[in-house]
PDB file of C-alpha atoms in Angstrom:
ATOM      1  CA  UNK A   1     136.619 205.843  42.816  1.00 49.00           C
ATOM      2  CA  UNK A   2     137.643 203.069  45.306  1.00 51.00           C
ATOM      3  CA  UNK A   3     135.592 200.103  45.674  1.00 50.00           C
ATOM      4  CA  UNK A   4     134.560 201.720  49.605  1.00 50.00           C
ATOM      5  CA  UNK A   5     133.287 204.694  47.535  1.00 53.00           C
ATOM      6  CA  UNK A   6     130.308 202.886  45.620  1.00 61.00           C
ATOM      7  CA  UNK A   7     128.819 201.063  48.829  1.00 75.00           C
ATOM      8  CA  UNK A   8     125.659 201.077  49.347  1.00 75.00           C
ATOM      9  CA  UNK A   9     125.856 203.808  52.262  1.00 76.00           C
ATOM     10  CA  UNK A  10     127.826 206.390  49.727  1.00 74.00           C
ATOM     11  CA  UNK A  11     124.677 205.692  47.563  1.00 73.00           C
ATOM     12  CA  UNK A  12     122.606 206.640  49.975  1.00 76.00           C
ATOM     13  CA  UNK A  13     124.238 209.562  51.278  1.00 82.00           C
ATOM     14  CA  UNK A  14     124.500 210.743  47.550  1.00 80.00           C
ATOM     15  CA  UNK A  15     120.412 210.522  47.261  1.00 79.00           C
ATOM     16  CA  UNK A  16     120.185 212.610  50.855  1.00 80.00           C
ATOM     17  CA  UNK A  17     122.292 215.021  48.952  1.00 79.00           C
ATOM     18  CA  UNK A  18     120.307 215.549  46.042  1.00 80.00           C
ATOM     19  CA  UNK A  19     116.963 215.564  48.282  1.00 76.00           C
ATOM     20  CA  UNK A  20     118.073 218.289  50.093  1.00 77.00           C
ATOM     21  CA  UNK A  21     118.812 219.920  46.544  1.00 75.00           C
ATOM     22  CA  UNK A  22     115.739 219.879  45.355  1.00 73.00           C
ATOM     23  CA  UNK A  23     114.299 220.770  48.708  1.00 72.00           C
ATOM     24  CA  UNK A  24     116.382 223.948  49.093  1.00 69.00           C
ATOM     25  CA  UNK A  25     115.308 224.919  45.265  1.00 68.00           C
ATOM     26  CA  UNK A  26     112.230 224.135  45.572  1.00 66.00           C
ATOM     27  CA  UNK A  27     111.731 226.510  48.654  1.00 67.00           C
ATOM     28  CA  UNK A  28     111.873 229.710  46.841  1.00 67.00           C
ATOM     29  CA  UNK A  29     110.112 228.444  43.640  1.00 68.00           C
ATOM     30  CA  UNK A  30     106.731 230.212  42.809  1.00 69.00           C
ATOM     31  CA  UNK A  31     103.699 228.116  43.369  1.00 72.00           C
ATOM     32  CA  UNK A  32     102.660 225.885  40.633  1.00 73.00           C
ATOM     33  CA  UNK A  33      99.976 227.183  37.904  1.00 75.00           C
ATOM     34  CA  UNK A  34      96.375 225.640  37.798  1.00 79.00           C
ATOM     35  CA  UNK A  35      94.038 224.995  34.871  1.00 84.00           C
ATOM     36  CA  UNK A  36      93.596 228.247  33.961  1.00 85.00           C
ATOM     37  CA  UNK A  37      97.360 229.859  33.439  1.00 83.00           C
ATOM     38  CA  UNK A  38      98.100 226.252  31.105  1.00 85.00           C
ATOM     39  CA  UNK A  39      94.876 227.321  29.093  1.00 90.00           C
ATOM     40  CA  UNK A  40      95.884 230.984  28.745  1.00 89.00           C
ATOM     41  CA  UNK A  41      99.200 230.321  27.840  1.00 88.00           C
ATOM     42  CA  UNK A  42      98.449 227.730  25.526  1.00 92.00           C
ATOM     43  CA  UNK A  43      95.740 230.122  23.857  1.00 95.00           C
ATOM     44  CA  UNK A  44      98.477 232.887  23.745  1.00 94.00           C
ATOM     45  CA  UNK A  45     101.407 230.442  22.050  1.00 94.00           C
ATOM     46  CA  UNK A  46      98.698 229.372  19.634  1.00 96.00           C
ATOM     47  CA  UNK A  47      97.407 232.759  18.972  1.00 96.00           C
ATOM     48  CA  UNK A  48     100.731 234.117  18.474  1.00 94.00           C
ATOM     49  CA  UNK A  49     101.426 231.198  16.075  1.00 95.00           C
ATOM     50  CA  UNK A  50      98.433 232.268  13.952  1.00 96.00           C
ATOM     51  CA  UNK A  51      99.012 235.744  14.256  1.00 95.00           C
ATOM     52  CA  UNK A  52     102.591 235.006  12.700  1.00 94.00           C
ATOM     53  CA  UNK A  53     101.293 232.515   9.912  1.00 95.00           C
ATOM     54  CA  UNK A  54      98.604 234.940   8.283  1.00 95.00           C
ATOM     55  CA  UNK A  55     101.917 237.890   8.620  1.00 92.00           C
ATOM     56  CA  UNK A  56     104.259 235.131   6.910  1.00 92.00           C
ATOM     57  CA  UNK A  57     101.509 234.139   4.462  1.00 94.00           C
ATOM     58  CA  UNK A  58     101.167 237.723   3.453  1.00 92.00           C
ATOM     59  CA  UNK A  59     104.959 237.874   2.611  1.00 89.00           C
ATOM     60  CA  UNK A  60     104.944 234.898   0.298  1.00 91.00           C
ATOM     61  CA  UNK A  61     105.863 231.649   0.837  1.00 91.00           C
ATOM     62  CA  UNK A  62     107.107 230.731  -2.097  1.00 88.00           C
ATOM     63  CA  UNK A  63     108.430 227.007  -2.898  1.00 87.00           C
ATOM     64  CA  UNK A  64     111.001 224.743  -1.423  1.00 86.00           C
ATOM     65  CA  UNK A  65     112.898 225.718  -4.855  1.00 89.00           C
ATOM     66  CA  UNK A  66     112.303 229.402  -4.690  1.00 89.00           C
ATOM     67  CA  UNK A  67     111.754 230.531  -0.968  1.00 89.00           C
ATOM     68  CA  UNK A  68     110.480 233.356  -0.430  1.00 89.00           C
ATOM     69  CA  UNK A  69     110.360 236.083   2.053  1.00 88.00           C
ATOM     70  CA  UNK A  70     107.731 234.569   4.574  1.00 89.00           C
ATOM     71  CA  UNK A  71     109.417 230.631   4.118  1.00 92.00           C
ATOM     72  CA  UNK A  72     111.087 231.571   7.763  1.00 92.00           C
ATOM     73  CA  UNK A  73     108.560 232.908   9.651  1.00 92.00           C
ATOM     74  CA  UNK A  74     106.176 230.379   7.970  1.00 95.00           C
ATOM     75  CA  UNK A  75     108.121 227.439   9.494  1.00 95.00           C
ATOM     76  CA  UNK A  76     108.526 229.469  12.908  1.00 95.00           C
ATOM     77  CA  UNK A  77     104.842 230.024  12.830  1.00 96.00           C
ATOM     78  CA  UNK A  78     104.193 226.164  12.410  1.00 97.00           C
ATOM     79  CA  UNK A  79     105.790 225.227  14.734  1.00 97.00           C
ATOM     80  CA  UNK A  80     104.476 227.979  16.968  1.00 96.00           C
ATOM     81  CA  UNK A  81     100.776 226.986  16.502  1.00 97.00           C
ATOM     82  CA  UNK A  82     101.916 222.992  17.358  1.00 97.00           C
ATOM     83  CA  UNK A  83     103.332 223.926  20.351  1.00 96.00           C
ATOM     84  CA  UNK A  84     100.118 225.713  21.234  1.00 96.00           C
ATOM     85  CA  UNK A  85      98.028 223.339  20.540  1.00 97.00           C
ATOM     86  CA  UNK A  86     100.530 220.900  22.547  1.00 94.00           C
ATOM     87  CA  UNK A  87     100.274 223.185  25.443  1.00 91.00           C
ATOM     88  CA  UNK A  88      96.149 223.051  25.332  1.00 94.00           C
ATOM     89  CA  UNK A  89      96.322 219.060  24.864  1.00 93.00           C
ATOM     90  CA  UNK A  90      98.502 218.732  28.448  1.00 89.00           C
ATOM     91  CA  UNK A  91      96.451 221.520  30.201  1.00 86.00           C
ATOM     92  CA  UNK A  92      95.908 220.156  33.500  1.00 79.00           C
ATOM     93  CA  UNK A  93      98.323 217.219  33.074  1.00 81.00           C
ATOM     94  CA  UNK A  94     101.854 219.512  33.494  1.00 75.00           C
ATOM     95  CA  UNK A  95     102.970 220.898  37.284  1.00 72.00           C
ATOM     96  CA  UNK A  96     106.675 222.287  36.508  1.00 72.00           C
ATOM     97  CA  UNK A  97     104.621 225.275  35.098  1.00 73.00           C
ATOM     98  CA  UNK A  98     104.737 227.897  37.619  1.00 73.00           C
ATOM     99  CA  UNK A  99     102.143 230.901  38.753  1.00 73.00           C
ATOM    100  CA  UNK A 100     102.884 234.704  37.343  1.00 73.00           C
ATOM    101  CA  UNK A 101     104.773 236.399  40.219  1.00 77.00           C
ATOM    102  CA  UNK A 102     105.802 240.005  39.759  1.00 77.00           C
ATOM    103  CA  UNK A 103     109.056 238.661  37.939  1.00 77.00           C
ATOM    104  CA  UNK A 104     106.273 237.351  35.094  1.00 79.00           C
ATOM    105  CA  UNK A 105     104.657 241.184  35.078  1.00 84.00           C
ATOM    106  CA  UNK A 106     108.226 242.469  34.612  1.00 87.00           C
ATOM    107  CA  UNK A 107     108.732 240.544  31.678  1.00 86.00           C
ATOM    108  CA  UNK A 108     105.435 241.338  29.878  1.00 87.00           C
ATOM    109  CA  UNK A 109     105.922 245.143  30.926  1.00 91.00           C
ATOM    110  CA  UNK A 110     109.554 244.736  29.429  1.00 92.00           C
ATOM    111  CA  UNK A 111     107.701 243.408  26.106  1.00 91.00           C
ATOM    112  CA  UNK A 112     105.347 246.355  26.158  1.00 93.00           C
ATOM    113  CA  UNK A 113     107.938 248.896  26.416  1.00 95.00           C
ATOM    114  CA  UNK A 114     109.604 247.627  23.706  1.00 93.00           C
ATOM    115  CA  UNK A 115     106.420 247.453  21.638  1.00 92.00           C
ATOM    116  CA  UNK A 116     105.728 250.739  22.312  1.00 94.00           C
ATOM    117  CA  UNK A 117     109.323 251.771  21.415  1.00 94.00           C
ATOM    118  CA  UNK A 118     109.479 249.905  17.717  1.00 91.00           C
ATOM    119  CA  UNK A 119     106.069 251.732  17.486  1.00 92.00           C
ATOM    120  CA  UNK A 120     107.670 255.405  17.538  1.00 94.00           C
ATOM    121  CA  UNK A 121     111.170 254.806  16.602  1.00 92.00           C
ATOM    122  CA  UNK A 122     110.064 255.407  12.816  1.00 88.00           C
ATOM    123  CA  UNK A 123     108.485 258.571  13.943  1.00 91.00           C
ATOM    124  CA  UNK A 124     110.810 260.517  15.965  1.00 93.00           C
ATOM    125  CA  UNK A 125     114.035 258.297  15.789  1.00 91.00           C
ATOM    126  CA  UNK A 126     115.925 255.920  18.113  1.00 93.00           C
ATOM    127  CA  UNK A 127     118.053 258.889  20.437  1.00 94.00           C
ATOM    128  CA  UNK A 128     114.688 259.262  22.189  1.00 95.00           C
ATOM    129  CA  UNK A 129     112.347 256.169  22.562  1.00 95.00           C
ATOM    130  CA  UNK A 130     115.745 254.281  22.927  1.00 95.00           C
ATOM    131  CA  UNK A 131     117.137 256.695  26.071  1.00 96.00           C
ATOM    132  CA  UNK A 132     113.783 256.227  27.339  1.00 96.00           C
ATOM    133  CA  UNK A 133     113.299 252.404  27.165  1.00 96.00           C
ATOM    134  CA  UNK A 134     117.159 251.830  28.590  1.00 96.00           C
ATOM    135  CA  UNK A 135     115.771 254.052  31.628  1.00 97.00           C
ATOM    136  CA  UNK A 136     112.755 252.405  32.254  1.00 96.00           C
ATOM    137  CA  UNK A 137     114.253 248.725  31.883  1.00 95.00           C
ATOM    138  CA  UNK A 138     116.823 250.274  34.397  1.00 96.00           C
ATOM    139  CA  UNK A 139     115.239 251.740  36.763  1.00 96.00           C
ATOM    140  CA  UNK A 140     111.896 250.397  37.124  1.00 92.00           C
ATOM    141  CA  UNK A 141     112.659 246.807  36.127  1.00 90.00           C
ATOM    142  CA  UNK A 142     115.807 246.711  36.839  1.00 92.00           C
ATOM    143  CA  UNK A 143     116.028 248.722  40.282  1.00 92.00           C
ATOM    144  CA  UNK A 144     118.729 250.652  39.227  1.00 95.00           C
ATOM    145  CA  UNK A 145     119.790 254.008  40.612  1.00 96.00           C
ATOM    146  CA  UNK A 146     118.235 257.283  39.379  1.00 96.00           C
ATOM    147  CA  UNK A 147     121.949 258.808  38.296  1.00 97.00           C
ATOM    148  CA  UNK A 148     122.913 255.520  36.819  1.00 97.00           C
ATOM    149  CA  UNK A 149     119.721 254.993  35.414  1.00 96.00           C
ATOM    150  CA  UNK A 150     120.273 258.752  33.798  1.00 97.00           C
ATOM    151  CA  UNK A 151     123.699 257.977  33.016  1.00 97.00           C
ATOM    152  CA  UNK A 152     123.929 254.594  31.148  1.00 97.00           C
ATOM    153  CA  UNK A 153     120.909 255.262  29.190  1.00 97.00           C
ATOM    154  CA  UNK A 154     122.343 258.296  27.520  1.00 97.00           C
ATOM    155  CA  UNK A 155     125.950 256.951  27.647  1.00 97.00           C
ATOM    156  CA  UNK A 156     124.421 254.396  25.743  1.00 97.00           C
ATOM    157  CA  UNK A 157     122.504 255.796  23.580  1.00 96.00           C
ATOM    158  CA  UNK A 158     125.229 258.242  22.596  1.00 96.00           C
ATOM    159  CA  UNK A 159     127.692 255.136  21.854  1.00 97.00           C
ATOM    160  CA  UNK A 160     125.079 253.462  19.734  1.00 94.00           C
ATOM    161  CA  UNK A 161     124.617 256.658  17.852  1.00 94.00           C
ATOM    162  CA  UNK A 162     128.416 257.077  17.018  1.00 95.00           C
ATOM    163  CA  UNK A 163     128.833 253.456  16.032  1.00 95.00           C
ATOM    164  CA  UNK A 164     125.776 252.905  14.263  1.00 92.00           C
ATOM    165  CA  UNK A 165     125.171 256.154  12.332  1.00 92.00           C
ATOM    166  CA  UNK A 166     128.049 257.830  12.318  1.00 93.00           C
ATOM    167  CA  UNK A 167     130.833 255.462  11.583  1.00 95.00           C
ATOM    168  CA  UNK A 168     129.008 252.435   9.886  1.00 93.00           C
ATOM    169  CA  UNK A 169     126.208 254.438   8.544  1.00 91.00           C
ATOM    170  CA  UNK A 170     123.251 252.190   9.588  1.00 89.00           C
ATOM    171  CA  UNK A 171     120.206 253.291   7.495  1.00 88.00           C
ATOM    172  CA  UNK A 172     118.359 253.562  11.076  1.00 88.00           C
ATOM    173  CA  UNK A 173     116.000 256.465  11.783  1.00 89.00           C
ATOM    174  CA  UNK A 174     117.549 259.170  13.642  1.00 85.00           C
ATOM    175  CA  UNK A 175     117.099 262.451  14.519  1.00 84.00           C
ATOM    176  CA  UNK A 176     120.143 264.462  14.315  1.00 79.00           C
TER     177      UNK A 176
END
């Protein structure tokens, strides 16, 4: 960088750069969340952090010496409920936080498919509630086409099949 380069003008025109950065990104940001979304999601991060203690507690601890099963998600869940508790403390007092749009009701309706598919997976298999949750996540939250919604879900499926259970055997339940 010459000595020209680091004037106060190329500075300046530097900082016009970045404004118009940040103006340009800024544009097509969501609007920012109030009170109520920093509450809610701070009551959701700390329930979620107690929901996972109590399930870690019920596996066993154990000691620093002898972990045991739940040490993991014990520590996870620690940290889990601080956070939440972190997130109710700055309620109000945070503005990069930013207002559900539909991309936010895409992600919790990805979360509840999935849900939903580790619910019946033990009951009728993976070929099924695995074709349908590649379809869904394709075509409705993905906007995918109906034929290559179709098509890569079963492609898939079929490929995970053949890898998983046929050649390596996975202990996964299937139904053929």
């Amino acid at each position: 960088m010459s000595s020209e380069e680091s004037t106060p003008a190329a500075a300046a025109r530097l900082s016009d750069a970045i404004h118009e950065v940040e103006e340009a990104e800024h544009e097509f940001r969501p609007p920012v969340a109030g009170r109520v979304t920093d509450v809610v999601v701070g009551i959701a991060v700390l329930g979620l952090g107690v929901a996972a203690l109590a399930g870690s507690l019920a596996l066993g601890v154990g000691s620093p010496r002898a972990p045991g099963t739940g040490t993991w998600p014990f520590l996870v869940s620690v940290v889990l409920v601080v956070l939440g508790l972190g997130l109710l403390a700055l309620t109000g007092r945070m503005h990069d936080a930013e207002r559900f749009t539909r991309a936010g009701w895409l992600v919790l309706a990805g979360l509840a498919t999935m849900i939903a598919f580790v619910t019946v997976i033990s009951l009728i298999g993976f070929e099924i509630p695995a074709a349908l949750l590649m379809f869904v996540w394709l075509k409705f939250l993905g906007g995918e086409s109906w034929r290559s919604s179709i098509v890569t879900s079963l492609a898939t499926v079929l490929a995970f099949y053949i890898v998983f259970v046929g050649l390596l055997a996975v202990p996964i339940p299937h139904m053929f």
